[in-house]
């Protein structure tokens, strides 16, 4: 199952050229880590990655993830990444997929309170992302979600 989920990730990358992980390490079950990587590629964006089912489920967020309630951000789901990607920082060489600079913007743990095909409710325990958030799949484009912070009660 893990090999399936990482097939697209590996197909896009030449691991003899990029220092990004191939994703061969054994996985630990039941983890709930998250990371947000600021990725200065052709376009600056933030990659939100949630540990789920032995991989990092990933979304590209074109504007920085919201840290206050009331701000909605588009989050485009991309291919799953290997768990080891959560610690990756550095340069992806020119000519390679995602060429540019990756640095960790935030990281920590999260608790999912609801996960369906269309909706993820979660509580982040990071430095910047903290408290209750919702992700909702939109109807207007495939793989597009909205990410926003809920008011804390
Ligand atoms: Mn990216």
PDB file of C-alpha atoms and ligand atoms in Angstrom:
ATOM      1  CA  UNK A   1       0.000   0.000   0.000  1.00  0.00           C
ATOM      2  CA  UNK A   2       2.828   2.372   0.828  1.00  0.00           C
ATOM      3  CA  UNK A   3       4.565   1.541  -2.452  1.00  0.00           C
ATOM      4  CA  UNK A   4       1.343   2.421  -4.255  1.00  0.00           C
ATOM      5  CA  UNK A   5       0.950   5.715  -2.533  1.00  0.00           C
ATOM      6  CA  UNK A   6       4.553   6.780  -3.232  1.00  0.00           C
ATOM      7  CA  UNK A   7       4.611   5.689  -6.878  1.00  0.00           C
ATOM      8  CA  UNK A   8       3.690   9.120  -8.209  1.00  0.00           C
ATOM      9  CA  UNK A   9       6.167  10.820  -5.851  1.00  0.00           C
ATOM     10  CA  UNK A  10       9.018   8.605  -7.058  1.00  0.00           C
ATOM     11  CA  UNK A  11       8.065   8.793 -10.717  1.00  0.00           C
ATOM     12  CA  UNK A  12       8.469  12.581 -10.662  1.00  0.00           C
ATOM     13  CA  UNK A  13      11.961  12.592  -9.176  1.00  0.00           C
ATOM     14  CA  UNK A  14      15.497  11.513 -10.126  1.00  0.00           C
ATOM     15  CA  UNK A  15      17.046  10.466  -6.814  1.00  0.00           C
ATOM     16  CA  UNK A  16      20.539  10.482  -8.293  1.00  0.00           C
ATOM     17  CA  UNK A  17      20.121  14.277  -8.604  1.00  0.00           C
ATOM     18  CA  UNK A  18      17.867  15.442  -5.798  1.00  0.00           C
ATOM     19  CA  UNK A  19      18.631  15.034  -2.100  1.00  0.00           C
ATOM     20  CA  UNK A  20      14.949  14.473  -1.339  1.00  0.00           C
ATOM     21  CA  UNK A  21      14.253  11.110   0.341  1.00  0.00           C
ATOM     22  CA  UNK A  22      13.118   8.150  -1.760  1.00  0.00           C
ATOM     23  CA  UNK A  23      11.026   6.896   1.110  1.00  0.00           C
ATOM     24  CA  UNK A  24      12.550   3.514   1.864  1.00  0.00           C
ATOM     25  CA  UNK A  25      12.562   3.738   5.648  1.00  0.00           C
ATOM     26  CA  UNK A  26      10.278   1.546   7.677  1.00  0.00           C
ATOM     27  CA  UNK A  27       7.164   3.398   8.729  1.00  0.00           C
ATOM     28  CA  UNK A  28       5.836   3.798  12.190  1.00  0.00           C
ATOM     29  CA  UNK A  29       2.135   3.232  12.530  1.00  0.00           C
ATOM     30  CA  UNK A  30      -0.181   5.634  14.229  1.00  0.00           C
ATOM     31  CA  UNK A  31       1.930   8.764  14.137  1.00  0.00           C
ATOM     32  CA  UNK A  32       0.330  12.147  13.803  1.00  0.00           C
ATOM     33  CA  UNK A  33       3.115  14.470  12.761  1.00  0.00           C
ATOM     34  CA  UNK A  34       2.591  17.428  10.487  1.00  0.00           C
ATOM     35  CA  UNK A  35       4.957  19.757   8.717  1.00  0.00           C
ATOM     36  CA  UNK A  36       4.587  22.874   6.590  1.00  0.00           C
ATOM     37  CA  UNK A  37       7.471  23.513   4.213  1.00  0.00           C
ATOM     38  CA  UNK A  38       7.939  26.882   2.579  1.00  0.00           C
ATOM     39  CA  UNK A  39       8.873  26.031  -0.974  1.00  0.00           C
ATOM     40  CA  UNK A  40      10.407  28.720  -3.114  1.00  0.00           C
ATOM     41  CA  UNK A  41       9.932  27.052  -6.478  1.00  0.00           C
ATOM     42  CA  UNK A  42       8.864  28.702  -9.730  1.00  0.00           C
ATOM     43  CA  UNK A  43       6.137  30.072  -7.489  1.00  0.00           C
ATOM     44  CA  UNK A  44       6.412  30.473  -3.761  1.00  0.00           C
ATOM     45  CA  UNK A  45       3.997  28.199  -1.927  1.00  0.00           C
ATOM     46  CA  UNK A  46       3.632  26.317   1.331  1.00  0.00           C
ATOM     47  CA  UNK A  47       3.379  22.519   1.413  1.00  0.00           C
ATOM     48  CA  UNK A  48       1.188  21.205   4.197  1.00  0.00           C
ATOM     49  CA  UNK A  49       1.831  17.546   4.968  1.00  0.00           C
ATOM     50  CA  UNK A  50      -0.129  15.391   7.400  1.00  0.00           C
ATOM     51  CA  UNK A  51       1.072  11.982   8.502  1.00  0.00           C
ATOM     52  CA  UNK A  52      -1.677   9.544   7.548  1.00  0.00           C
ATOM     53  CA  UNK A  53      -1.533   5.801   6.944  1.00  0.00           C
ATOM     54  CA  UNK A  54       2.258   5.607   6.786  1.00  0.00           C
ATOM     55  CA  UNK A  55       2.808   8.482   4.380  1.00  0.00           C
ATOM     56  CA  UNK A  56       2.523  12.252   4.287  1.00  0.00           C
ATOM     57  CA  UNK A  57      -0.725  13.335   2.690  1.00  0.00           C
ATOM     58  CA  UNK A  58       0.195  16.616   1.029  1.00  0.00           C
ATOM     59  CA  UNK A  59      -1.337  19.873  -0.154  1.00  0.00           C
ATOM     60  CA  UNK A  60       0.230  22.908  -1.829  1.00  0.00           C
ATOM     61  CA  UNK A  61      -1.041  26.163  -0.316  1.00  0.00           C
ATOM     62  CA  UNK A  62      -0.378  29.122  -2.668  1.00  0.00           C
ATOM     63  CA  UNK A  63      -0.751  31.709   0.099  1.00  0.00           C
ATOM     64  CA  UNK A  64       0.672  31.138   3.560  1.00  0.00           C
ATOM     65  CA  UNK A  65      -1.495  28.952   5.790  1.00  0.00           C
ATOM     66  CA  UNK A  66      -3.929  30.928   7.976  1.00  0.00           C
ATOM     67  CA  UNK A  67      -2.932  31.516  11.585  1.00  0.00           C
ATOM     68  CA  UNK A  68      -6.125  33.363  12.535  1.00  0.00           C
ATOM     69  CA  UNK A  69      -9.773  32.402  12.251  1.00  0.00           C
ATOM     70  CA  UNK A  70     -11.759  33.788   9.336  1.00  0.00           C
ATOM     71  CA  UNK A  71      -9.080  33.453   6.644  1.00  0.00           C
ATOM     72  CA  UNK A  72      -9.729  30.773   4.021  1.00  0.00           C
ATOM     73  CA  UNK A  73      -6.876  29.418   1.954  1.00  0.00           C
ATOM     74  CA  UNK A  74      -6.894  27.244  -1.130  1.00  0.00           C
ATOM     75  CA  UNK A  75      -4.982  23.984  -0.643  1.00  0.00           C
ATOM     76  CA  UNK A  76      -4.370  21.805  -3.690  1.00  0.00           C
ATOM     77  CA  UNK A  77      -3.828  18.153  -2.875  1.00  0.00           C
ATOM     78  CA  UNK A  78      -0.676  16.718  -4.437  1.00  0.00           C
ATOM     79  CA  UNK A  79       0.946  13.296  -4.380  1.00  0.00           C
ATOM     80  CA  UNK A  80       1.664  11.589  -1.060  1.00  0.00           C
ATOM     81  CA  UNK A  81       5.226  12.057   0.167  1.00  0.00           C
ATOM     82  CA  UNK A  82       7.338   9.647   2.259  1.00  0.00           C
ATOM     83  CA  UNK A  83       7.437  10.173   6.020  1.00  0.00           C
ATOM     84  CA  UNK A  84      11.131  11.124   5.870  1.00  0.00           C
ATOM     85  CA  UNK A  85      10.160  14.176   3.844  1.00  0.00           C
ATOM     86  CA  UNK A  86       8.979  15.820   7.059  1.00  0.00           C
ATOM     87  CA  UNK A  87      12.572  16.718   7.940  1.00  0.00           C
ATOM     88  CA  UNK A  88      13.712  17.669   4.429  1.00  0.00           C
ATOM     89  CA  UNK A  89      15.163  21.109   3.904  1.00  0.00           C
ATOM     90  CA  UNK A  90      17.488  22.238   1.170  1.00  0.00           C
ATOM     91  CA  UNK A  91      17.806  22.850  -2.513  1.00  0.00           C
ATOM     92  CA  UNK A  92      16.172  20.832  -5.249  1.00  0.00           C
ATOM     93  CA  UNK A  93      18.491  21.191  -8.259  1.00  0.00           C
ATOM     94  CA  UNK A  94      17.515  23.150 -11.358  1.00  0.00           C
ATOM     95  CA  UNK A  95      15.821  20.987 -13.921  1.00  0.00           C
ATOM     96  CA  UNK A  96      14.379  18.658 -11.273  1.00  0.00           C
ATOM     97  CA  UNK A  97      10.767  18.483 -10.210  1.00  0.00           C
ATOM     98  CA  UNK A  98      10.030  21.277  -7.734  1.00  0.00           C
ATOM     99  CA  UNK A  99      13.414  22.942  -8.325  1.00  0.00           C
ATOM    100  CA  UNK A 100      14.058  25.583  -5.694  1.00  0.00           C
ATOM    101  CA  UNK A 101      14.497  25.880  -1.965  1.00  0.00           C
ATOM    102  CA  UNK A 102      12.594  24.059   0.756  1.00  0.00           C
ATOM    103  CA  UNK A 103      12.621  25.130   4.377  1.00  0.00           C
ATOM    104  CA  UNK A 104      10.488  24.095   7.310  1.00  0.00           C
ATOM    105  CA  UNK A 105       7.953  26.802   8.167  1.00  0.00           C
ATOM    106  CA  UNK A 106       6.223  24.926  10.966  1.00  0.00           C
ATOM    107  CA  UNK A 107       6.036  21.444  12.384  1.00  0.00           C
ATOM    108  CA  UNK A 108       4.505  19.569  15.259  1.00  0.00           C
ATOM    109  CA  UNK A 109       1.738  17.103  15.874  1.00  0.00           C
ATOM    110  CA  UNK A 110      -1.956  17.137  15.134  1.00  0.00           C
ATOM    111  CA  UNK A 111      -5.069  15.300  16.186  1.00  0.00           C
ATOM    112  CA  UNK A 112      -7.674  14.475  13.580  1.00  0.00           C
ATOM    113  CA  UNK A 113     -11.159  14.699  15.033  1.00  0.00           C
ATOM    114  CA  UNK A 114     -12.902  13.810  11.763  1.00  0.00           C
ATOM    115  CA  UNK A 115     -11.557  12.455   8.467  1.00  0.00           C
ATOM    116  CA  UNK A 116     -13.819  11.761   5.510  1.00  0.00           C
ATOM    117  CA  UNK A 117     -13.326  11.955   1.739  1.00  0.00           C
ATOM    118  CA  UNK A 118     -14.529  15.553   1.776  1.00  0.00           C
ATOM    119  CA  UNK A 119     -13.646  16.897   5.172  1.00  0.00           C
ATOM    120  CA  UNK A 120     -10.808  16.800   7.692  1.00  0.00           C
ATOM    121  CA  UNK A 121     -11.234  18.385  11.099  1.00  0.00           C
ATOM    122  CA  UNK A 122      -8.059  18.628  13.093  1.00  0.00           C
ATOM    123  CA  UNK A 123      -6.267  20.339  15.935  1.00  0.00           C
ATOM    124  CA  UNK A 124      -2.719  21.494  15.240  1.00  0.00           C
ATOM    125  CA  UNK A 125      -0.038  21.597  17.911  1.00  0.00           C
ATOM    126  CA  UNK A 126       2.673  23.525  16.116  1.00  0.00           C
ATOM    127  CA  UNK A 127       4.454  26.820  16.624  1.00  0.00           C
ATOM    128  CA  UNK A 128       2.441  28.768  14.047  1.00  0.00           C
ATOM    129  CA  UNK A 129      -0.455  26.434  13.404  1.00  0.00           C
ATOM    130  CA  UNK A 130      -2.237  25.907  16.689  1.00  0.00           C
ATOM    131  CA  UNK A 131      -5.803  25.057  17.561  1.00  0.00           C
ATOM    132  CA  UNK A 132      -8.761  23.765  15.565  1.00  0.00           C
ATOM    133  CA  UNK A 133      -8.732  23.785  11.751  1.00  0.00           C
ATOM    134  CA  UNK A 134     -10.978  22.459   9.027  1.00  0.00           C
ATOM    135  CA  UNK A 135     -10.176  21.290   5.518  1.00  0.00           C
ATOM    136  CA  UNK A 136     -13.069  20.914   3.093  1.00  0.00           C
ATOM    137  CA  UNK A 137     -12.892  19.534  -0.410  1.00  0.00           C
ATOM    138  CA  UNK A 138     -14.358  21.991  -2.884  1.00  0.00           C
ATOM    139  CA  UNK A 139     -16.668  21.152  -5.762  1.00  0.00           C
ATOM    140  CA  UNK A 140     -15.140  23.551  -8.280  1.00  0.00           C
ATOM    141  CA  UNK A 141     -11.906  21.753  -9.078  1.00  0.00           C
ATOM    142  CA  UNK A 142     -10.498  18.301  -8.543  1.00  0.00           C
ATOM    143  CA  UNK A 143      -7.995  18.060  -5.680  1.00  0.00           C
ATOM    144  CA  UNK A 144      -8.820  21.542  -4.406  1.00  0.00           C
ATOM    145  CA  UNK A 145      -9.591  22.052  -0.748  1.00  0.00           C
ATOM    146  CA  UNK A 146     -10.175  25.006   1.530  1.00  0.00           C
ATOM    147  CA  UNK A 147      -8.152  25.312   4.710  1.00  0.00           C
ATOM    148  CA  UNK A 148      -9.205  27.551   7.558  1.00  0.00           C
ATOM    149  CA  UNK A 149      -8.902  27.989  11.272  1.00  0.00           C
ATOM    150  CA  UNK A 150     -11.985  27.762  13.467  1.00  0.00           C
ATOM    151  CA  UNK A 151     -12.770  30.158  16.227  1.00  0.00           C
ATOM    152  CA  UNK A 152     -11.605  28.766  19.523  1.00  0.00           C
ATOM    153  CA  UNK A 153     -14.410  28.454  22.021  1.00  0.00           C
TER     154      UNK A 153
HETATM  155 MN1  LIG B   1       6.051  22.184  -3.192  1.00  0.00          MN
END
